[in-house]
Amino acid sequence: MLDDRKLAVLRAIVEDYVSTNEPVGSKALADRHNLGVSPATIRNDMAALEEQGYITQPHTSAGRVPTDKGYRLFVDRLSQIKPLSSAERRAIETFLAGAVDLDEIVMRTVRLLAQLTRQVAVVQYPSLTRSSVRHVEIVPLAERRVMLVLITNTGRVEQRVVDLPEPIADDRIANLRAVLNACLDGCGLSQVPETVADVPDRLPPEDRPVAATILSVLLETLVERHEEKIVFGGTANLAAADFSVGLRDVLEALEEQVVLIRLLGETGGLSDITVRIGSENPYSGLRGTSIVAAGYGSGDKELARLGVLGPTRMDYPVTMGAVRAVARYVGQILAGS
Amino acid sequence: MLDDRKLAVLRAIVEDYVSTNEPVGSKALADRHNLGVSPATIRNDMAALEEQGYITQPHTSAGRVPTDKGYRLFVDRLSQIKPLSSAERRAIETFLAGAVDLDEIVMRTVRLLAQLTRQVAVVQYPSLTRSSVRHVEIVPLAERRVMLVLITNTGRVEQRVVDLPEPIADDRIANLRAVLNACLDGCGLSQVPETVADVPDRLPPEDRPVAATILSVLLETLVERHEEKIVFGGTANLAAADFSVGLRDVLEALEEQVVLIRLLGETGGLSDITVRIGSENPYSGLRGTSIVAAGYGSGDKELARLGVLGPTRMDYPVTMGAVRAVARYVGQILAGS
DNA sequence: CTTGGCACTCGGGAACACAGAGTGCCAGAG
DNA sequence: CTCTGGCACTCTGTGTTCCCGAGTGCCAAG
């Protein structure tokens, strides 16, 4: 059905279209790639490719443009991920290494990705549900008010102010803190609900009401914050792409946390790269855009995802290379801190 | 030089141009506003206004458009800040009241402002330098590693991992924490450097090296984070405005923290509203945009600033009203938490 | 199966004309 | 001195027409 030459033609079309942003015709193809056949032959192949929905012409007698299906085939079978240059690798490394805390790691990652790919970058904070507890701190603020701080092994910090039902002395707080930490240290966040069930039993009866209040806030924090935290940057690159049409929709989508999270998608393997092309992705405002995403994590556990978003007409091999590389480095940095 | 009628004409031009986005001519003015004079008279006034640089014509024989100088006069002398409707007030109140921590307050404020003004919203986190210490926490992570957590009276939390020169037992950490908190509690962040100078003296000699390390990181955090944290949102509104030209520049400016901070500008009084119109603002990429900003804070102290950014052709009275209202409510919320 | 030739189609730019909105100026009235 | 109506002038934006060129599909021959 699709012999090797037809595939080569499709590849050539995608490459040319990506680099020139103009519909590509049979003559130009024959000139720029040495396919060893004449334009007429290419035209026949193109007719076949169009027949099967891999390419299309914007109007009669213009060149051909890849369809989403065409890009899909290209990504799956016709392209190889392009590794970064060693200069780029070094740049990533030094740039990320300068970060002092999680916020800064994430922020720098966004900038890095955006700059490297000239696209919009999207980075998810290490997921709460997949992290574990490193420490729980209870800080007295006023007689009947404490701040609850939860620190995860990924460096993420959640804090909440808690109003207590009754005043409580500092030493009782200290005890509560010790018990909590004893129970929870190293506990996976998803196990926290079961684990804390034991806590009241280990406390003197008079502390239990206060503990209950604090624990309920703790659980609430976990549940409520189940919605993942996510940031993006590099929107200026959108304006540079010829986008204009639909730009508004894209910006709107980016500001919708929910859409953004679904966009990054479910996890594949840790260094699997997910590509969603145009209409494949789950939000109609993003019909003209593709998403290239990957998971990152330390060790072999995926903590969260990151990726870029750009016009379907993007340089997939290069973009995928950049996303993969950044994901790996972020994983390393997180593991080391 | 500028009699009342000329000012009325200018006001009418600004209002019409803002609402229609088309150069406004003498006839249209005479029709839509009852100025009581004929178009010819208005033409004479317009000639005078143009002479003095308040309005301009895009090309010969088009209507007039206000210049930056014209908007300035309008804002300073011809307009009154328009208060929000009570429905809007209620909406603000309930929306902001639902926030559980500082991050969420800021995030919601951004959304609120963006939605209310249909413009890009910019909100600065309560400034570190103008806050004071509520609590310092030192959390042991490993034998020679602790996490330093700094909580401010505005609810802001800064954390840093510190590698220690030598192992240290938990009870010594506890002592250090107690001393630190005793010294720093309630201390304005800008006074911290002097205040911590005493700390080593109050510690047993063997703890001093460790304390020195921790203190240096603490000071570093204060200095380094002197750069203020700032977020924005509502960029989709930019695309909706006819912007197109220069949009790229605007997006770039928004992603530059430094530019953004200077944009919000120095503090005036607490409920003073600052307006920067077009070329008045300090960044060339923003020639076509205006910034409306205000300080917010609890009590009478300004903690930080917030505002919106939009095309110079914006509805200043309404925008200023929204910014002022939001700033006040945010102040209240912060004071209450 | 490939190739060169050929007629056909269509989009986009250039040239042009035209209507409409708006101006500036002037002379006369209040 | 100020306001007004009239008038000639000057633009821009839009619609029309025309033409070129790129690119195609098809066909017959190698």
XYZ file of C-alpha atoms (C1' of nucleotides) in Angstrom:
734
model
C 0.000 0.000 0.000
C 2.675 2.480 1.038
C 5.965 1.427 -0.434
C 9.254 2.828 0.713
C 9.322 5.594 -1.805
C 5.941 6.897 -0.815
C 7.100 6.997 2.773
C 10.206 8.845 1.706
C 8.023 11.336 -0.105
C 5.900 11.840 2.988
C 8.964 12.364 5.092
C 10.293 14.882 2.618
C 6.985 16.720 2.583
C 6.888 16.967 6.359
C 10.468 18.142 6.586
C 10.093 20.737 3.884
C 6.808 21.999 5.166
C 8.118 22.319 8.673
C 11.106 24.310 7.558
C 9.453 26.552 4.969
C 5.901 26.808 6.232
C 4.660 26.669 2.653
C 2.733 23.957 0.903
C 5.285 21.854 -0.916
C 4.944 20.917 -4.575
C 6.264 18.020 -6.567
C 8.912 20.027 -8.332
C 10.423 21.497 -5.190
C 10.531 18.027 -3.679
C 12.367 16.548 -6.642
C 14.874 19.374 -6.479
C 15.627 19.489 -2.792
C 15.704 15.810 -1.967
C 17.359 13.412 -4.308
C 14.671 10.855 -4.535
C 15.926 9.744 -7.914
C 12.604 10.098 -9.658
C 10.892 12.818 -11.631
C 8.284 15.241 -10.386
C 5.605 13.377 -12.309
C 6.305 10.216 -10.378
C 6.217 12.121 -7.158
C 2.885 13.520 -8.165
C 1.511 10.029 -8.485
C 2.801 9.140 -5.045
C 1.363 12.295 -3.633
C -2.007 11.456 -5.113
C -1.827 8.108 -3.335
C -0.795 9.727 -0.048
C -3.623 12.177 -0.324
C -6.040 9.391 -1.159
C -5.156 7.779 2.146
C -5.367 10.955 4.134
C -1.732 11.620 4.971
C -1.516 14.903 3.131
C -3.910 17.446 1.762
C -3.929 20.517 -0.431
C -5.150 23.781 1.020
C -6.753 24.503 -2.358
C -6.639 23.073 -5.821
C -3.290 23.666 -7.359
C -1.315 24.494 -4.315
C 1.332 22.218 -2.896
C 0.570 19.572 -0.302
C 0.539 19.919 3.459
C 0.716 17.037 5.938
C -2.464 16.171 7.825
C -2.488 15.200 11.478
C -2.459 11.619 10.291
C 0.576 12.363 8.168
C 2.463 13.859 11.099
C 1.486 10.872 13.172
C 3.015 8.459 10.682
C 6.069 10.648 10.457
C 6.538 10.679 14.209
C 5.899 6.973 14.629
C 7.880 5.551 11.769
C 9.788 8.103 9.779
C 11.757 10.120 12.253
C 14.394 9.597 14.838
C 14.603 11.647 17.983
C 17.413 14.068 17.547
C 19.799 14.258 20.487
C 20.960 17.634 21.701
C 24.384 18.988 20.967
C 26.850 18.655 23.788
C 26.891 22.416 24.170
C 23.181 22.348 24.775
C 23.562 19.556 27.297
C 26.095 21.508 29.224
C 23.912 24.559 29.161
C 20.998 22.595 30.599
C 23.116 21.119 33.298
C 24.605 24.345 34.536
C 21.334 26.187 34.284
C 19.394 23.669 36.303
C 22.154 23.073 38.799
C 21.908 26.670 39.994
C 18.445 26.175 41.427
C 18.123 26.288 45.198
C 14.673 24.915 45.834
C 11.821 23.195 44.115
C 10.118 26.371 43.015
C 13.240 27.470 41.350
C 13.893 24.127 39.715
C 10.460 24.186 38.182
C 10.740 27.788 37.117
C 14.065 27.255 35.488
C 12.886 24.138 33.778
C 10.065 26.043 32.184
C 12.383 28.721 30.898
C 14.849 26.193 29.674
C 12.317 24.183 27.755
C 10.755 27.248 26.248
C 14.064 28.595 25.121
C 15.378 25.304 23.822
C 12.322 24.464 21.769
C 11.073 27.939 21.009
C 7.705 26.724 22.080
C 5.410 27.031 25.068
C 6.734 24.942 27.937
C 4.555 23.234 30.516
C 5.870 21.703 33.713
C 3.961 19.902 36.404
C 5.138 20.005 40.005
C 6.112 16.638 41.404
C 2.806 15.048 42.113
C 1.728 15.001 45.724
C 0.111 11.638 45.431
C 3.244 10.008 44.172
C 5.587 11.589 46.727
C 6.198 10.603 50.299
C 6.368 12.515 53.556
C 9.715 13.815 54.653
C 8.564 15.834 57.596
C 5.506 17.323 59.170
C 5.895 20.475 61.158
C 3.417 22.146 63.462
C 4.196 25.759 64.213
C 2.292 27.616 66.923
C 1.140 30.980 65.684
C -1.281 32.066 68.361
C -2.922 30.471 71.314
C -5.503 28.673 69.255
C -3.885 28.730 65.875
C -1.075 26.722 64.344
C 0.461 26.410 60.947
C 0.754 22.947 59.522
C 3.667 22.451 57.141
C 4.091 19.328 55.072
C 7.416 18.699 53.377
C 7.705 15.957 50.785
C 10.708 14.014 49.626
C 10.596 15.968 46.380
C 11.070 19.220 48.207
C 7.525 20.356 47.816
C 6.135 22.273 50.760
C 2.462 22.666 51.568
C 1.303 24.850 54.369
C -2.061 25.518 55.942
C -3.223 27.578 58.855
C -5.350 25.627 61.319
C -7.729 27.099 63.870
C -7.920 24.875 66.929
C -10.979 24.090 68.995
C -9.100 24.813 72.242
C -5.816 26.366 73.343
C -2.918 23.994 73.568
C 0.456 24.290 75.249
C 3.663 24.129 73.310
C 4.904 20.907 74.855
C 1.736 19.104 73.880
C 2.237 20.396 70.358
C 5.775 19.072 70.429
C 4.523 15.684 71.456
C 1.921 15.691 68.744
C 4.564 16.616 66.224
C 6.808 13.816 67.363
C 4.032 11.244 67.141
C 2.967 12.466 63.731
C 6.465 12.310 62.371
C 7.082 8.915 63.847
C 4.034 7.590 62.078
C 4.380 9.384 58.805
C 8.065 9.664 58.104
C 8.730 8.197 54.697
C 5.113 7.261 54.252
C 3.802 7.527 50.702
C 1.265 10.303 50.520
C -1.368 7.983 49.198
C -0.992 5.881 52.334
C -1.321 8.825 54.687
C -5.066 8.438 55.263
C -4.731 4.880 56.569
C -1.578 5.640 58.470
C -2.877 8.590 60.447
C -5.843 6.570 61.645
C -3.536 5.205 64.353
C -2.344 8.553 65.566
C -5.081 9.450 68.076
C -4.540 6.134 69.895
C -0.991 7.052 70.639
C -1.891 10.361 72.205
C -3.112 11.225 75.663
C -6.923 11.528 75.555
C -6.969 15.280 76.196
C -5.017 15.955 73.017
C -7.279 14.008 70.743
C -9.740 16.751 69.790
C -6.923 19.013 68.725
C -5.229 16.199 66.864
C -8.450 15.405 65.075
C -8.723 18.962 63.845
C -5.184 19.007 62.631
C -5.438 15.646 60.971
C -8.585 16.575 59.158
C -6.862 19.635 57.739
C -3.916 17.475 56.771
C -6.124 15.070 54.887
C -8.014 17.910 53.325
C -4.748 19.325 52.070
C -3.908 16.046 50.449
C -7.264 15.602 48.828
C -7.878 19.141 47.812
C -4.412 19.505 46.440
C -4.927 16.391 44.484
C -5.365 18.849 41.691
C -1.817 19.106 40.531
C 0.133 22.286 40.402
C 1.331 23.213 36.989
C 3.094 26.152 35.387
C 3.854 27.268 31.884
C 5.946 29.843 30.114
C 7.293 30.938 26.788
C 3.995 32.181 25.447
C 5.884 34.796 23.489
C 6.914 31.985 21.188
C 3.294 31.533 20.251
C 3.102 34.996 18.858
C 6.231 34.372 16.840
C 4.763 31.322 15.204
C 2.413 32.488 12.479
C -0.359 31.477 14.811
C -2.499 34.568 15.036
C -5.610 32.523 14.288
C -6.741 30.688 17.349
C -4.106 32.240 19.542
C -6.771 33.337 21.905
C -8.069 29.800 22.282
C -4.603 28.516 22.956
C -3.942 31.082 25.652
C -7.247 30.288 27.243
C -6.484 26.608 27.300
C -3.129 27.299 28.917
C -4.761 29.161 31.756
C -7.102 26.313 32.494
C -5.250 24.105 34.929
C -7.573 21.256 34.218
C -7.048 21.292 30.501
C -3.341 21.629 30.967
C -3.154 18.607 33.209
C -5.103 16.446 30.862
C -2.868 17.689 28.113
C 0.273 16.362 29.643
C -1.597 13.140 29.764
C -1.296 9.910 31.574
C 1.993 8.419 32.299
C 3.667 6.085 29.910
C 6.980 4.596 30.950
C 9.361 7.004 32.600
C 11.262 8.030 29.519
C 8.480 7.458 27.060
C 7.667 10.492 25.046
C 4.037 11.147 24.349
C 3.097 13.108 21.273
C -0.398 14.386 20.736
C -0.944 15.832 17.324
C -3.627 18.392 16.546
C -7.027 16.804 16.629
C -5.730 13.917 18.719
C -5.689 16.049 21.780
C -8.634 16.385 24.064
C -9.490 20.038 23.752
C -11.062 21.657 20.744
C -9.314 24.996 21.149
C -6.046 23.221 20.526
C -6.889 21.759 17.179
C -3.909 23.420 15.564
C -1.369 22.501 18.202
C 0.659 19.490 19.170
C 1.927 18.485 22.558
C 5.170 16.681 23.190
C 5.380 15.437 26.753
C 7.446 13.133 28.907
C 7.469 11.964 32.477
C 10.274 12.805 34.827
C 11.257 11.433 38.167
C 14.088 10.265 40.304
C 15.119 6.656 40.226
C 12.526 4.707 38.362
C 9.450 6.407 39.721
C 7.634 8.940 37.614
C 6.867 11.977 39.749
C 5.214 14.208 37.233
C 5.287 15.287 33.638
C 6.569 18.095 31.523
C 6.367 19.015 27.896
C 5.912 21.651 25.276
C 3.054 22.837 23.168
C 3.394 24.288 19.706
C 1.867 24.380 16.268
C 1.296 20.995 14.672
C 3.805 22.193 12.157
C 6.741 21.726 14.491
C 10.094 20.056 14.237
C 9.212 16.861 16.056
C 12.618 15.173 16.126
C 14.315 18.188 17.650
C 11.480 18.972 20.032
C 11.289 15.411 21.257
C 15.028 15.387 21.799
C 14.871 18.517 23.890
C 11.947 17.330 25.977
C 13.588 13.989 26.639
C 16.860 15.576 27.637
C 15.284 18.116 29.958
C 13.123 15.465 31.589
C 16.200 13.387 32.329
C 18.167 16.242 33.781
C 15.325 17.380 35.967
C 15.033 13.857 37.276
C 18.699 13.830 38.138
C 18.555 17.156 39.885
C 15.586 16.090 41.963
C 17.261 12.853 42.913
C 20.338 14.716 44.042
C 18.661 17.257 46.265
C -5.819 77.816 26.664
C -8.136 74.864 27.157
C -11.572 76.081 28.019
C -14.228 73.844 29.427
C -15.698 72.964 26.101
C -12.401 71.806 24.690
C -11.960 69.585 27.699
C -15.447 68.230 27.183
C -14.551 67.500 23.599
C -11.431 65.659 24.669
C -13.381 63.645 27.164
C -15.923 62.760 24.527
C -13.204 61.714 22.110
C -11.586 59.440 24.661
C -14.879 57.875 25.632
C -15.988 57.280 22.090
C -12.672 55.992 20.944
C -12.447 53.589 23.846
C -15.853 52.174 23.163
C -15.723 51.991 19.374
C -12.036 51.585 18.669
C -12.372 53.846 15.668
C -11.009 57.317 15.093
C -13.777 59.697 15.999
C -14.868 62.557 13.770
C -16.507 65.848 14.488
C -19.895 64.813 13.183
C -20.116 61.662 15.248
C -19.159 63.674 18.324
C -21.842 66.256 17.753
C -24.399 63.488 17.326
C -23.566 61.240 20.232
C -22.830 63.792 22.909
C -24.978 66.822 23.241
C -22.314 69.428 23.403
C -24.690 72.033 22.074
C -22.474 73.176 19.265
C -22.088 72.325 15.622
C -19.541 69.987 14.104
C -17.677 72.931 12.665
C -17.087 74.350 16.096
C -15.944 71.013 17.326
C -13.532 70.879 14.430
C -11.988 74.099 15.579
C -11.620 72.752 19.100
C -10.135 69.580 17.758
C -7.614 71.563 15.791
C -6.607 73.284 19.010
C -6.375 70.008 20.909
C -4.266 68.520 18.179
C -2.069 71.597 18.133
C -1.284 70.960 21.781
C -0.679 67.277 21.364
C -3.708 65.790 23.091
C -5.096 64.089 20.027
C -3.829 63.109 16.638
C -5.098 61.807 13.344
C -3.816 58.495 12.076
C -3.828 59.994 8.586
C -5.183 63.056 6.902
C -8.916 63.000 6.883
C -9.575 60.333 9.376
C -11.080 61.044 12.753
C -8.991 61.859 15.803
C -7.447 59.512 18.306
C -6.220 60.449 21.782
C -2.469 60.562 22.309
C -0.798 59.324 25.461
C -0.840 62.901 26.619
C -4.548 63.050 25.922
C -5.240 59.944 27.973
C -3.117 61.378 30.730
C -5.200 64.528 30.908
C -8.338 62.429 30.784
C -7.203 60.262 33.669
C -5.976 63.151 35.767
C -8.752 65.631 35.318
C -11.634 64.373 33.251
C -12.636 61.086 34.722
C -13.884 59.711 37.967
C -13.047 56.260 39.170
C -16.077 54.137 38.673
C -17.031 52.006 41.668
C -18.030 48.419 41.132
C -21.587 47.256 41.257
C -22.586 45.614 44.489
C -22.967 42.312 42.671
C -19.364 42.549 41.617
C -18.294 43.363 45.138
C -20.034 40.356 46.497
C -18.483 38.188 43.828
C -15.022 39.397 44.766
C -15.608 38.814 48.408
C -16.863 35.291 48.111
C -14.271 34.356 45.554
C -11.347 35.576 47.608
C -12.709 34.284 50.866
C -12.460 30.718 49.626
C -8.671 30.793 49.500
C -6.842 28.624 51.998
C -3.277 29.865 51.797
C -1.185 32.631 50.363
C -0.547 30.883 47.076
C -4.199 30.500 46.561
C -5.018 34.039 47.545
C -2.580 35.315 44.972
C -3.755 32.933 42.295
C -7.356 33.807 42.826
C -6.587 37.486 42.851
C -4.965 37.189 39.469
C -7.943 35.407 38.009
C -10.332 37.813 39.574
C -8.583 40.887 38.272
C -8.204 39.421 34.818
C -11.837 38.508 34.618
C -13.109 41.735 36.077
C -11.106 43.991 33.807
C -10.760 41.732 30.788
C -7.125 42.594 30.843
C -3.863 40.988 31.870
C -3.582 40.913 35.650
C -0.326 41.167 37.556
C 0.019 40.454 41.257
C 3.094 40.693 43.398
C 3.523 38.437 46.403
C 3.694 40.274 49.712
C 7.189 41.610 49.718
C 9.697 39.816 51.857
C 11.501 42.958 52.816
C 8.392 44.544 54.167
C 7.179 41.516 56.118
C 8.324 40.253 59.451
C 9.274 36.858 60.800
C 6.567 34.736 62.282
C 8.554 31.587 62.763
C 11.762 29.913 61.771
C 11.831 26.156 61.619
C 14.794 23.845 61.268
C 13.917 20.374 60.135
C 16.517 17.595 60.246
C 16.549 15.697 56.984
C 19.703 13.636 57.257
C 22.652 13.515 59.574
C 24.313 16.492 57.999
C 21.441 18.110 56.237
C 18.554 20.240 57.449
C 15.775 22.169 55.870
C 15.387 25.766 56.878
C 11.838 27.090 56.707
C 11.009 30.735 57.125
C 7.403 31.753 57.674
C 6.416 35.399 57.457
C 3.518 37.227 59.000
C 1.960 37.447 55.539
C 1.839 33.697 55.244
C 4.676 33.468 52.820
C 6.919 30.453 53.281
C 10.498 30.199 52.079
C 12.425 27.000 52.390
C 16.023 26.044 51.698
C 18.026 22.876 52.135
C 21.251 23.393 54.070
C 24.263 21.091 54.065
C 26.032 21.240 57.413
C 29.748 21.119 58.037
C 29.326 18.491 60.735
C 26.645 16.147 62.074
C 24.489 17.557 64.810
C 22.135 15.928 67.248
C 18.452 16.714 67.289
C 18.426 18.315 70.731
C 21.097 20.757 69.682
C 19.008 21.595 66.675
C 16.058 22.170 68.954
C 18.088 24.547 71.052
C 19.272 26.402 68.003
C 15.714 26.681 66.791
C 14.586 28.033 70.136
C 17.324 30.653 70.206
C 16.672 31.681 66.652
C 12.983 32.097 67.238
C 13.538 33.968 70.446
C 15.701 36.467 68.603
C 13.741 36.758 65.416
C 10.111 36.421 66.335
C 8.286 39.448 65.031
C 11.462 40.945 63.684
C 11.075 42.883 60.422
C 12.856 41.063 57.665
C 14.997 44.023 56.888
C 16.291 43.975 60.451
C 17.179 40.307 60.379
C 20.828 40.807 59.393
C 21.588 42.940 62.447
C 19.453 40.842 64.724
C 21.056 37.501 63.954
C 24.492 38.884 64.664
C 23.760 38.177 68.361
C 22.738 34.610 67.868
C 26.126 32.850 68.008
C 26.872 34.441 71.382
C 23.865 32.812 72.897
C 24.880 29.348 71.814
C 27.318 26.878 73.278
C 30.628 27.205 71.438
C 30.434 23.789 69.785
C 27.262 24.754 67.955
C 28.608 27.917 66.463
C 30.010 26.542 63.213
C 26.722 24.912 62.376
C 24.816 28.020 63.328
C 27.061 30.105 61.124
C 26.276 27.923 58.141
C 22.587 28.067 58.767
C 22.594 31.789 59.354
C 24.507 32.461 56.185
C 21.923 30.515 54.204
C 19.182 32.410 55.976
C 20.691 35.738 55.033
C 21.308 34.532 51.513
C 17.660 33.609 51.237
C 16.673 37.091 52.274
C 19.044 38.794 49.913
C 18.629 36.532 46.941
C 14.905 36.521 47.281
C 14.984 40.215 47.417
C 13.836 39.818 43.863
C 10.138 39.807 44.391
C 7.881 37.021 43.330
C 5.261 38.013 40.863
C 2.622 36.261 38.816
C 0.341 37.197 35.987
C -2.623 35.794 34.137
C -5.350 36.570 31.697
C -3.110 36.768 28.669
C -5.969 35.455 26.587
C -7.471 38.902 26.940
C -4.541 40.288 25.026
C -5.395 38.245 22.006
C -8.956 39.460 22.198
C -7.912 43.071 22.108
C -7.091 43.968 18.529
C -3.494 43.852 19.627
C -1.885 41.522 17.131
C 0.899 44.017 16.494
C 3.435 43.946 19.256
C 1.738 41.107 21.057
C 4.977 39.243 21.011
C 6.760 42.094 22.740
C 4.109 42.300 25.380
C 4.266 38.604 26.147
C 8.010 38.806 26.358
C 7.849 41.673 28.776
C 5.393 39.774 30.941
C 7.779 36.866 31.255
C 10.578 39.104 32.412
C 10.225 39.316 36.160
C 12.403 42.358 36.297
C 10.383 44.335 33.816
C 7.202 43.287 35.494
C 8.366 44.484 38.868
C 9.423 47.838 37.592
C 6.104 48.032 35.842
C 4.095 47.863 39.003
C 6.264 50.670 40.109
C 7.167 52.246 43.341
C 4.685 52.665 46.024
C 2.515 55.667 46.345
C 0.164 55.834 49.294
C -1.618 52.634 50.118
C -4.748 53.253 48.142
C -3.196 55.454 45.542
C -3.721 54.218 42.052
C -0.818 54.580 39.684
C -1.503 54.799 35.983
C 1.249 54.540 33.423
C 0.151 55.324 29.941
C 1.897 54.029 26.858
C 5.216 55.721 26.402
C 5.295 56.744 30.055
C 6.252 53.294 31.078
C 9.806 52.145 31.298
C 9.960 49.453 28.659
C 9.902 50.016 24.949
C 8.070 46.817 24.100
C 5.096 48.169 25.994
C 4.659 51.358 24.087
C 1.089 50.497 23.223
C 0.018 49.433 26.680
C -1.019 51.088 29.904
C -0.630 49.854 33.418
C -3.048 50.533 36.222
C -1.586 49.539 39.564
C -2.252 49.925 43.244
C -0.639 48.873 46.473
C -2.296 46.501 48.856
C -1.603 45.629 52.408
C -3.105 45.009 55.771
C -3.567 47.839 58.165
C -1.763 50.850 56.852
C 1.345 49.128 55.598
C 1.767 48.481 51.911
C 2.932 44.914 51.449
C 3.063 44.708 47.692
C 1.354 45.820 44.549
C -1.042 44.529 41.975
C -2.489 45.827 38.784
C -3.505 45.208 35.244
C -1.969 45.797 31.872
C -3.913 46.497 28.718
C -3.961 48.536 25.574
C -3.655 52.293 26.082
C -7.108 52.355 24.655
C -8.718 51.035 27.799
C -11.629 52.077 29.930
C -9.662 53.804 32.663
C -12.489 54.688 35.068
C -13.776 51.132 35.176
C -10.343 49.547 35.277
C -9.202 51.812 38.065
C -12.330 51.025 40.007
C -11.732 47.313 39.707
C -8.079 47.537 40.654
C -8.824 49.655 43.674
C -11.576 47.367 44.869
C -9.537 44.219 44.460
C -6.553 45.766 46.221
C -8.730 46.633 49.187
C -10.294 43.230 49.461
C -6.980 41.463 49.204
C -5.692 43.641 51.992
C -8.636 42.702 54.154
C -8.222 39.011 53.462
C -4.546 39.145 54.325
C -5.236 41.029 57.516
C -7.755 38.408 58.536
C -5.608 35.335 58.075
C 6.225 1.615 -13.649
C 8.238 5.919 -14.978
C 8.506 10.052 -17.671
C 7.728 14.284 -20.388
C 4.148 17.021 -22.288
C 0.051 19.641 -21.953
C -4.150 21.808 -20.694
C -6.419 23.449 -16.657
C -7.285 25.633 -12.129
C -6.842 28.718 -8.683
C -4.776 32.027 -5.366
C -2.504 36.240 -4.785
C -0.689 40.583 -6.241
C -1.008 44.887 -9.128
C -3.665 48.451 -11.133
C -7.646 51.052 -10.921
C -11.782 53.352 -9.821
C -15.026 54.914 -6.427
C -17.683 56.015 -2.423
C -17.604 57.859 2.112
C -15.882 60.029 5.977
C -13.535 63.670 7.595
C -10.915 67.750 7.270
C -9.562 72.935 6.761
C -10.848 77.184 5.471
C -13.784 80.992 4.529
C -17.344 84.245 4.752
C -21.376 85.643 7.101
C -24.408 85.893 11.248
C -25.028 86.750 16.190
C -14.837 87.529 19.091
C -17.294 83.172 18.466
C -20.147 80.154 16.124
C -22.063 78.212 11.923
C -22.996 76.376 7.326
C -21.007 75.581 2.971
C -17.590 73.869 -0.004
C -13.600 71.902 -2.050
C -10.093 68.673 -1.035
C -7.755 64.514 0.579
C -7.373 60.469 2.155
C -8.355 55.213 3.148
C -10.653 51.124 2.430
C -13.117 48.250 -0.636
C -14.450 46.071 -4.638
C -13.321 44.845 -9.486
C -10.677 43.201 -12.941
C -6.790 41.156 -14.868
C -2.822 38.431 -15.222
C 1.065 35.580 -13.805
C 2.864 31.529 -11.979
C 2.895 27.495 -9.367
C 1.046 23.294 -9.193
C -1.954 19.753 -10.568
C -4.124 15.592 -13.178
C -4.136 13.018 -17.082
C -2.323 10.755 -21.064
C 0.532 8.535 -24.251
C 5.076 6.914 -25.043
C 9.415 4.808 -23.391
